[in-house]
Every structure is written in C-alpha cells, then in structure tokens.
Amino acid sequence: MAQRLLLSFLLILVTNFSFAQENKTDSTKVSVTDTISKNKYHDIFIGVDLFNPIVSAFTDKKGASAYISYQLNSKWHLVAEVGYEKNKFDEINWNVDVDGAFAKIGANWFITQDVENQSNGIYIGGRAAYSKYSQTINKYPIRDLQSNIVINHGSRSKADVSAFWVEAVIGGRVEILKNFYGELALHPSAYLGGKKDDNIDPLVIPGYGKNSGPFNMSVFWGIAYKIK
C-alpha cells in the first residue's frame, strides 16, 4: 500500500513538474537547453534516507543509508550508496535473521529539469548492488519426501553470506531550502545471485528486502545537501 501511494505521488510530481516547466519556459522565452549549458558547476550531493528509519518503528527492518552523487554534466550524475540493515523473515515456517552492510553504484539521467535550477528535476537511472551479511536460520521446515507435509523443523547457526542484484531507478528532486533538497525515488530491483548457506536461497537481504519473488521494490525518500 505504501509503495502504491508513493508511486502515485511520484507520477503526480512528474506531471505537475512538466507542466510547470512548460509554462515557465513560455513566460520567460528561455530555452532549457541553453540555460543548462551555461551552468558549469559539477555539483556534489550528499543525501540521507528518512523513509526506512521511520518505517523501522513499525517493522522488523532497522537500518540507515546515505548516498553521494557527482554531476558529470547537465544530465548525468554518478551515484554511490551505502547502508546498514538488520531484518527478519518470519513466514511460511521460516524464521531468519540477517544483519549486514550493502553498497550500490550507478548513475542518474535527468529527463526534465528546472529552467532556473537544473538540480530540480525528474530522473531515471540504474544501480548495481551488493550486500555482505550474516544470516541465522532460526527455523526451517523439514518436509516428508512423499507428501511434502511439514513433519519437523530445523535450524542453522550464523553464516556469512552475500548477494548481488540490479535496480532501475525513477525519482524526483526539488529544492526546499537553499542547497537542501527533498528527494523521492522508486527502485524496482531483481536478485541475481550470491554466496548461499548450504545452497539455501536467501529470504531477506539487507538493502534489497524480502526475496519473495523474482522482483522487489525499495523506496528512497530523504533529504540531500548540495555542495558546490
């Protein structure tokens, strides 16, 4: 539900931003491309996520993340993200605890930007992500080979495992105070593989979330500061 609301908000933001830029360009008779090309700053942004720390008050997921981005040119920004997370999977006869760090690297490309401030805009991008973490399987089902009925439960001690995945990104950024920006981005992701404990597929991964299918969705909603 929260992800649907955030997606709806992002789509509204994209629409409203596009109309605002069209009206602003018409009134000022200034070309967006010409305006942006005159700005030679290679800005650096440092941002922190606020969404997951707030959600952690109501879920088993605890952690924090931050990013740094570097403006290559008027459209492209290199991005690196780091974070730490503790999480739990407690469903369908499984109980798993994970604890570890994750990192992501990639780029954003701005598809539309403010005429007066090119740091405001809507962007798309991608990330390659990796997590190295500890995993403790407190409970797993033992099934009868013929009937597939759960007949007992087992457990496994803490193990060092890892995972890697890729993400697409769609987001928006707008200045709320001088050099301070609000940012919202959706990260649909796909798990690729990693080091497993006794060939058991991961059920929850720091930075990725619960691995309940081939795809997942994470959200970044936070504050960024621009360093010129």
mmCIF file of C-alpha atoms in Angstrom:
data_model
loop_
_atom_site.group_PDB
_atom_site.id
_atom_site.type_symbol
_atom_site.label_atom_id
_atom_site.label_comp_id
_atom_site.label_asym_id
_atom_site.label_seq_id
_atom_site.Cartn_x
_atom_site.Cartn_y
_atom_site.Cartn_z
ATOM 1 C CA MET A 1 0.000 0.000 0.000
ATOM 2 C CA ALA A 2 2.776 2.438 0.914
ATOM 3 C CA GLN A 3 4.582 1.713 -2.342
ATOM 4 C CA ARG A 4 1.375 2.331 -4.356
ATOM 5 C CA LEU A 5 0.865 5.676 -2.631
ATOM 6 C CA LEU A 6 4.476 6.697 -3.255
ATOM 7 C CA LEU A 7 4.248 5.661 -6.908
ATOM 8 C CA SER A 8 1.047 7.704 -7.328
ATOM 9 C CA PHE A 9 2.703 10.694 -5.681
ATOM 10 C CA LEU A 10 5.729 10.380 -7.957
ATOM 11 C CA LEU A 11 3.555 10.241 -11.080
ATOM 12 C CA ILE A 12 1.678 13.349 -9.943
ATOM 13 C CA LEU A 13 5.008 15.068 -9.270
ATOM 14 C CA VAL A 14 6.248 14.236 -12.772
ATOM 15 C CA THR A 15 3.073 15.606 -14.387
ATOM 16 C CA ASN A 16 2.961 18.784 -12.342
ATOM 17 C CA PHE A 17 6.671 19.440 -12.808
ATOM 18 C CA SER A 18 6.415 19.019 -16.579
ATOM 19 C CA PHE A 19 3.507 21.462 -16.840
ATOM 20 C CA ALA A 20 5.265 23.944 -14.581
ATOM 21 C CA GLN A 21 8.406 23.882 -16.724
ATOM 22 C CA GLU A 22 6.399 24.309 -19.927
ATOM 23 C CA ASN A 23 4.629 27.362 -18.513
ATOM 24 C CA LYS A 24 7.854 28.824 -17.143
ATOM 25 C CA THR A 25 9.603 28.414 -20.484
ATOM 26 C CA ASP A 26 6.721 30.045 -22.337
ATOM 27 C CA SER A 27 6.669 33.045 -19.996
ATOM 28 C CA THR A 28 10.400 33.667 -19.973
ATOM 29 C CA LYS A 29 11.098 32.648 -23.590
ATOM 30 C CA VAL A 30 14.250 30.879 -22.408
ATOM 31 C CA SER A 31 15.464 27.567 -23.776
ATOM 32 C CA VAL A 32 16.027 24.899 -21.116
ATOM 33 C CA THR A 33 18.974 23.513 -23.033
ATOM 34 C CA ASP A 34 20.580 26.938 -23.458
ATOM 35 C CA THR A 35 20.138 27.771 -19.778
ATOM 36 C CA ILE A 36 21.553 24.487 -18.521
ATOM 37 C CA SER A 37 24.551 24.592 -20.859
ATOM 38 C CA LYS A 38 25.702 27.827 -19.262
ATOM 39 C CA ASN A 39 25.954 26.218 -15.821
ATOM 40 C CA LYS A 40 29.433 24.721 -15.499
ATOM 41 C CA TYR A 41 29.123 23.549 -11.888
ATOM 42 C CA HIS A 42 29.948 19.935 -11.141
ATOM 43 C CA ASP A 43 27.778 19.755 -8.046
ATOM 44 C CA ILE A 44 28.152 17.134 -5.330
ATOM 45 C CA PHE A 45 25.081 15.958 -3.417
ATOM 46 C CA ILE A 46 25.133 14.134 -0.072
ATOM 47 C CA GLY A 47 21.808 12.589 0.908
ATOM 48 C CA VAL A 48 20.341 10.523 3.743
ATOM 49 C CA ASP A 49 17.273 8.288 3.666
ATOM 50 C CA LEU A 50 14.409 9.155 6.048
ATOM 51 C CA PHE A 51 11.830 6.624 4.844
ATOM 52 C CA ASN A 52 13.357 3.427 6.236
ATOM 53 C CA PRO A 53 14.225 4.829 9.702
ATOM 54 C CA ILE A 54 10.573 5.928 10.011
ATOM 55 C CA VAL A 55 9.261 2.561 8.780
ATOM 56 C CA SER A 56 11.582 0.749 11.231
ATOM 57 C CA ALA A 57 9.386 1.985 14.093
ATOM 58 C CA PHE A 58 6.638 -0.326 12.796
ATOM 59 C CA THR A 59 8.552 -3.261 11.258
ATOM 60 C CA ASP A 60 11.437 -5.646 11.942
ATOM 61 C CA LYS A 61 13.668 -3.801 9.480
ATOM 62 C CA LYS A 62 16.196 -1.500 11.184
ATOM 63 C CA GLY A 63 18.928 0.465 9.471
ATOM 64 C CA ALA A 64 20.063 3.553 7.635
ATOM 65 C CA SER A 65 21.515 4.542 4.275
ATOM 66 C CA ALA A 66 23.120 7.513 2.566
ATOM 67 C CA TYR A 67 24.399 8.443 -0.872
ATOM 68 C CA ILE A 68 26.785 10.766 -2.639
ATOM 69 C CA SER A 69 26.369 11.888 -6.244
ATOM 70 C CA TYR A 70 28.632 13.791 -8.592
ATOM 71 C CA GLN A 71 27.347 15.789 -11.552
ATOM 72 C CA LEU A 72 29.230 14.783 -14.694
ATOM 73 C CA ASN A 73 27.379 17.187 -16.986
ATOM 74 C CA SER A 74 23.980 18.822 -17.305
ATOM 75 C CA LYS A 75 22.158 15.465 -17.447
ATOM 76 C CA TRP A 76 24.302 12.718 -15.922
ATOM 77 C CA HIS A 77 25.079 12.153 -12.235
ATOM 78 C CA LEU A 78 27.253 9.347 -10.854
ATOM 79 C CA VAL A 79 25.795 7.890 -7.650
ATOM 80 C CA ALA A 80 27.202 5.712 -4.838
ATOM 81 C CA GLU A 81 25.043 4.485 -1.944
ATOM 82 C CA VAL A 82 25.972 2.727 1.305
ATOM 83 C CA GLY A 83 23.871 1.412 4.141
ATOM 84 C CA TYR A 84 23.483 -0.975 7.058
ATOM 85 C CA GLU A 85 20.434 -3.058 7.868
ATOM 86 C CA LYS A 86 19.046 -5.670 10.243
ATOM 87 C CA ASN A 87 15.950 -7.525 9.129
ATOM 88 C CA LYS A 88 13.857 -10.617 9.805
ATOM 89 C CA PHE A 89 11.839 -13.075 7.748
ATOM 90 C CA ASP A 90 9.164 -14.886 9.778
ATOM 91 C CA GLU A 91 6.716 -16.520 7.386
ATOM 92 C CA ILE A 92 5.671 -19.904 5.936
ATOM 93 C CA ASN A 93 7.514 -21.976 8.594
ATOM 94 C CA TRP A 94 10.744 -19.993 8.181
ATOM 95 C CA ASN A 95 12.363 -17.676 10.721
ATOM 96 C CA VAL A 96 15.543 -15.953 9.505
ATOM 97 C CA ASP A 97 17.597 -13.059 10.913
ATOM 98 C CA VAL A 98 20.039 -11.060 8.776
ATOM 99 C CA ASP A 99 22.480 -8.311 9.673
ATOM 100 C CA GLY A 100 24.942 -6.547 7.376
ATOM 101 C CA ALA A 101 26.035 -3.774 5.054
ATOM 102 C CA PHE A 102 25.200 -3.049 1.436
ATOM 103 C CA ALA A 103 26.503 -0.802 -1.326
ATOM 104 C CA LYS A 104 25.164 0.400 -4.665
ATOM 105 C CA ILE A 105 26.795 2.202 -7.563
ATOM 106 C CA GLY A 106 25.282 3.612 -10.731
ATOM 107 C CA ALA A 107 24.050 6.764 -12.429
ATOM 108 C CA ASN A 108 21.011 9.009 -12.863
ATOM 109 C CA TRP A 109 19.965 10.749 -16.067
ATOM 110 C CA PHE A 110 17.657 13.760 -15.767
ATOM 111 C CA ILE A 111 14.811 13.575 -18.254
ATOM 112 C CA THR A 112 13.482 17.028 -17.315
ATOM 113 C CA GLN A 113 14.961 19.898 -15.293
ATOM 114 C CA ASP A 114 14.027 23.268 -13.867
ATOM 115 C CA VAL A 115 14.858 26.191 -16.157
ATOM 116 C CA GLU A 116 16.241 28.250 -13.263
ATOM 117 C CA ASN A 117 17.761 25.438 -11.162
ATOM 118 C CA GLN A 118 18.973 22.360 -13.029
ATOM 119 C CA SER A 119 19.294 20.425 -9.755
ATOM 120 C CA ASN A 120 15.491 20.241 -9.637
ATOM 121 C CA GLY A 121 14.043 17.604 -11.899
ATOM 122 C CA ILE A 122 12.839 14.115 -12.717
ATOM 123 C CA TYR A 123 15.378 11.376 -13.424
ATOM 124 C CA ILE A 124 15.777 7.744 -14.353
ATOM 125 C CA GLY A 125 18.800 5.564 -13.689
ATOM 126 C CA GLY A 126 20.238 2.243 -12.628
ATOM 127 C CA ARG A 127 22.269 0.613 -9.873
ATOM 128 C CA ALA A 128 24.441 -2.461 -9.376
ATOM 129 C CA ALA A 129 24.152 -3.536 -5.734
ATOM 130 C CA TYR A 130 25.985 -5.886 -3.356
ATOM 131 C CA SER A 131 25.460 -6.946 0.247
ATOM 132 C CA LYS A 132 27.736 -8.925 2.558
ATOM 133 C CA TYR A 133 25.869 -10.008 5.667
ATOM 134 C CA SER A 134 25.384 -12.616 8.383
ATOM 135 C CA GLN A 135 22.379 -14.929 8.255
ATOM 136 C CA THR A 136 20.919 -17.033 11.074
ATOM 137 C CA ILE A 137 18.197 -19.531 10.206
ATOM 138 C CA ASN A 138 16.330 -19.979 13.469
ATOM 139 C CA LYS A 139 13.715 -22.270 11.953
ATOM 140 C CA TYR A 140 13.163 -24.003 8.639
ATOM 141 C CA PRO A 141 10.632 -26.685 7.658
ATOM 142 C CA ILE A 142 11.515 -30.345 7.216
ATOM 143 C CA ARG A 143 9.038 -31.976 4.854
ATOM 144 C CA ASP A 144 8.070 -35.550 4.141
ATOM 145 C CA LEU A 145 9.538 -36.507 0.769
ATOM 146 C CA GLN A 146 6.326 -38.167 -0.446
ATOM 147 C CA SER A 147 3.522 -35.980 0.926
ATOM 148 C CA ASN A 148 5.507 -32.701 1.162
ATOM 149 C CA ILE A 149 3.876 -32.136 4.575
ATOM 150 C CA VAL A 150 5.957 -30.392 7.248
ATOM 151 C CA ILE A 151 6.896 -33.054 9.791
ATOM 152 C CA ASN A 152 9.547 -31.196 11.775
ATOM 153 C CA HIS A 153 11.687 -28.045 11.957
ATOM 154 C CA GLY A 154 15.419 -27.497 11.947
ATOM 155 C CA SER A 155 17.816 -24.594 12.437
ATOM 156 C CA ARG A 156 21.231 -23.433 11.255
ATOM 157 C CA SER A 157 23.844 -21.356 13.027
ATOM 158 C CA LYS A 158 25.015 -17.944 11.848
ATOM 159 C CA ALA A 159 26.719 -17.960 8.453
ATOM 160 C CA ASP A 160 28.449 -15.329 6.328
ATOM 161 C CA VAL A 161 26.653 -14.941 3.018
ATOM 162 C CA SER A 162 26.340 -12.358 0.236
ATOM 163 C CA ALA A 163 24.003 -11.246 -2.526
ATOM 164 C CA PHE A 164 24.046 -9.022 -5.573
ATOM 165 C CA TRP A 165 21.245 -7.516 -7.626
ATOM 166 C CA VAL A 166 20.429 -4.750 -10.109
ATOM 167 C CA GLU A 167 17.987 -1.861 -9.797
ATOM 168 C CA ALA A 168 16.183 0.526 -12.097
ATOM 169 C CA VAL A 169 15.509 3.978 -10.657
ATOM 170 C CA ILE A 170 12.857 6.627 -11.235
ATOM 171 C CA GLY A 171 12.843 9.651 -8.972
ATOM 172 C CA GLY A 172 12.492 13.368 -8.485
ATOM 173 C CA ARG A 173 14.355 16.074 -6.593
ATOM 174 C CA VAL A 174 13.284 19.595 -5.628
ATOM 175 C CA GLU A 175 14.939 22.350 -3.578
ATOM 176 C CA ILE A 176 13.063 23.028 -0.315
ATOM 177 C CA LEU A 177 15.626 25.355 1.323
ATOM 178 C CA LYS A 178 18.785 26.922 -0.059
ATOM 179 C CA ASN A 179 21.026 23.974 -1.069
ATOM 180 C CA PHE A 180 18.710 21.484 0.713
ATOM 181 C CA TYR A 181 16.631 19.175 -1.494
ATOM 182 C CA GLY A 182 13.796 16.771 -0.916
ATOM 183 C CA GLU A 183 14.127 13.567 -2.923
ATOM 184 C CA LEU A 184 11.866 10.622 -3.680
ATOM 185 C CA ALA A 185 12.863 7.605 -5.774
ATOM 186 C CA LEU A 186 11.488 4.145 -6.500
ATOM 187 C CA HIS A 187 13.976 1.295 -7.019
ATOM 188 C CA PRO A 188 12.450 -1.776 -8.698
ATOM 189 C CA SER A 189 15.082 -4.483 -8.347
ATOM 190 C CA ALA A 190 15.940 -8.014 -9.460
ATOM 191 C CA TYR A 191 18.033 -10.516 -7.452
ATOM 192 C CA LEU A 192 20.856 -12.118 -9.440
ATOM 193 C CA GLY A 193 22.709 -14.407 -7.056
ATOM 194 C CA GLY A 194 25.395 -14.624 -4.408
ATOM 195 C CA LYS A 195 27.021 -16.810 -1.748
ATOM 196 C CA LYS A 196 24.454 -19.055 -0.037
ATOM 197 C CA ASP A 197 24.372 -21.065 3.180
ATOM 198 C CA ASP A 198 24.183 -24.727 2.142
ATOM 199 C CA ASN A 199 22.585 -23.694 -1.173
ATOM 200 C CA ILE A 200 19.546 -22.192 0.602
ATOM 201 C CA ASP A 201 18.082 -19.262 -1.341
ATOM 202 C CA PRO A 202 18.032 -16.027 0.683
ATOM 203 C CA LEU A 203 14.633 -14.980 2.031
ATOM 204 C CA VAL A 204 15.648 -11.492 3.135
ATOM 205 C CA ILE A 205 18.667 -9.382 2.131
ATOM 206 C CA PRO A 206 19.948 -6.089 3.623
ATOM 207 C CA GLY A 207 19.336 -3.283 1.139
ATOM 208 C CA TYR A 208 17.131 -5.477 -1.047
ATOM 209 C CA GLY A 209 14.319 -6.587 1.255
ATOM 210 C CA LYS A 210 12.380 -9.816 1.362
ATOM 211 C CA ASN A 211 13.246 -12.089 -1.546
ATOM 212 C CA SER A 212 9.721 -13.454 -2.098
ATOM 213 C CA GLY A 213 9.862 -13.382 -5.900
ATOM 214 C CA PRO A 214 12.000 -12.512 -8.912
ATOM 215 C CA PHE A 215 11.476 -8.767 -8.377
ATOM 216 C CA ASN A 216 11.301 -6.376 -5.461
ATOM 217 C CA MET A 217 10.746 -2.674 -4.811
ATOM 218 C CA SER A 218 12.621 -0.371 -2.440
ATOM 219 C CA VAL A 219 11.967 3.303 -1.752
ATOM 220 C CA PHE A 220 14.280 6.230 -1.076
ATOM 221 C CA TRP A 221 12.661 9.287 0.470
ATOM 222 C CA GLY A 222 15.030 11.707 2.118
ATOM 223 C CA ILE A 223 16.998 14.930 2.258
ATOM 224 C CA ALA A 224 20.078 15.899 0.225
ATOM 225 C CA TYR A 225 22.544 18.774 0.594
ATOM 226 C CA LYS A 226 24.264 20.290 -2.444
ATOM 227 C CA ILE A 227 27.983 21.135 -2.207
ATOM 228 C CA LYS A 228 29.165 23.401 -4.997
#
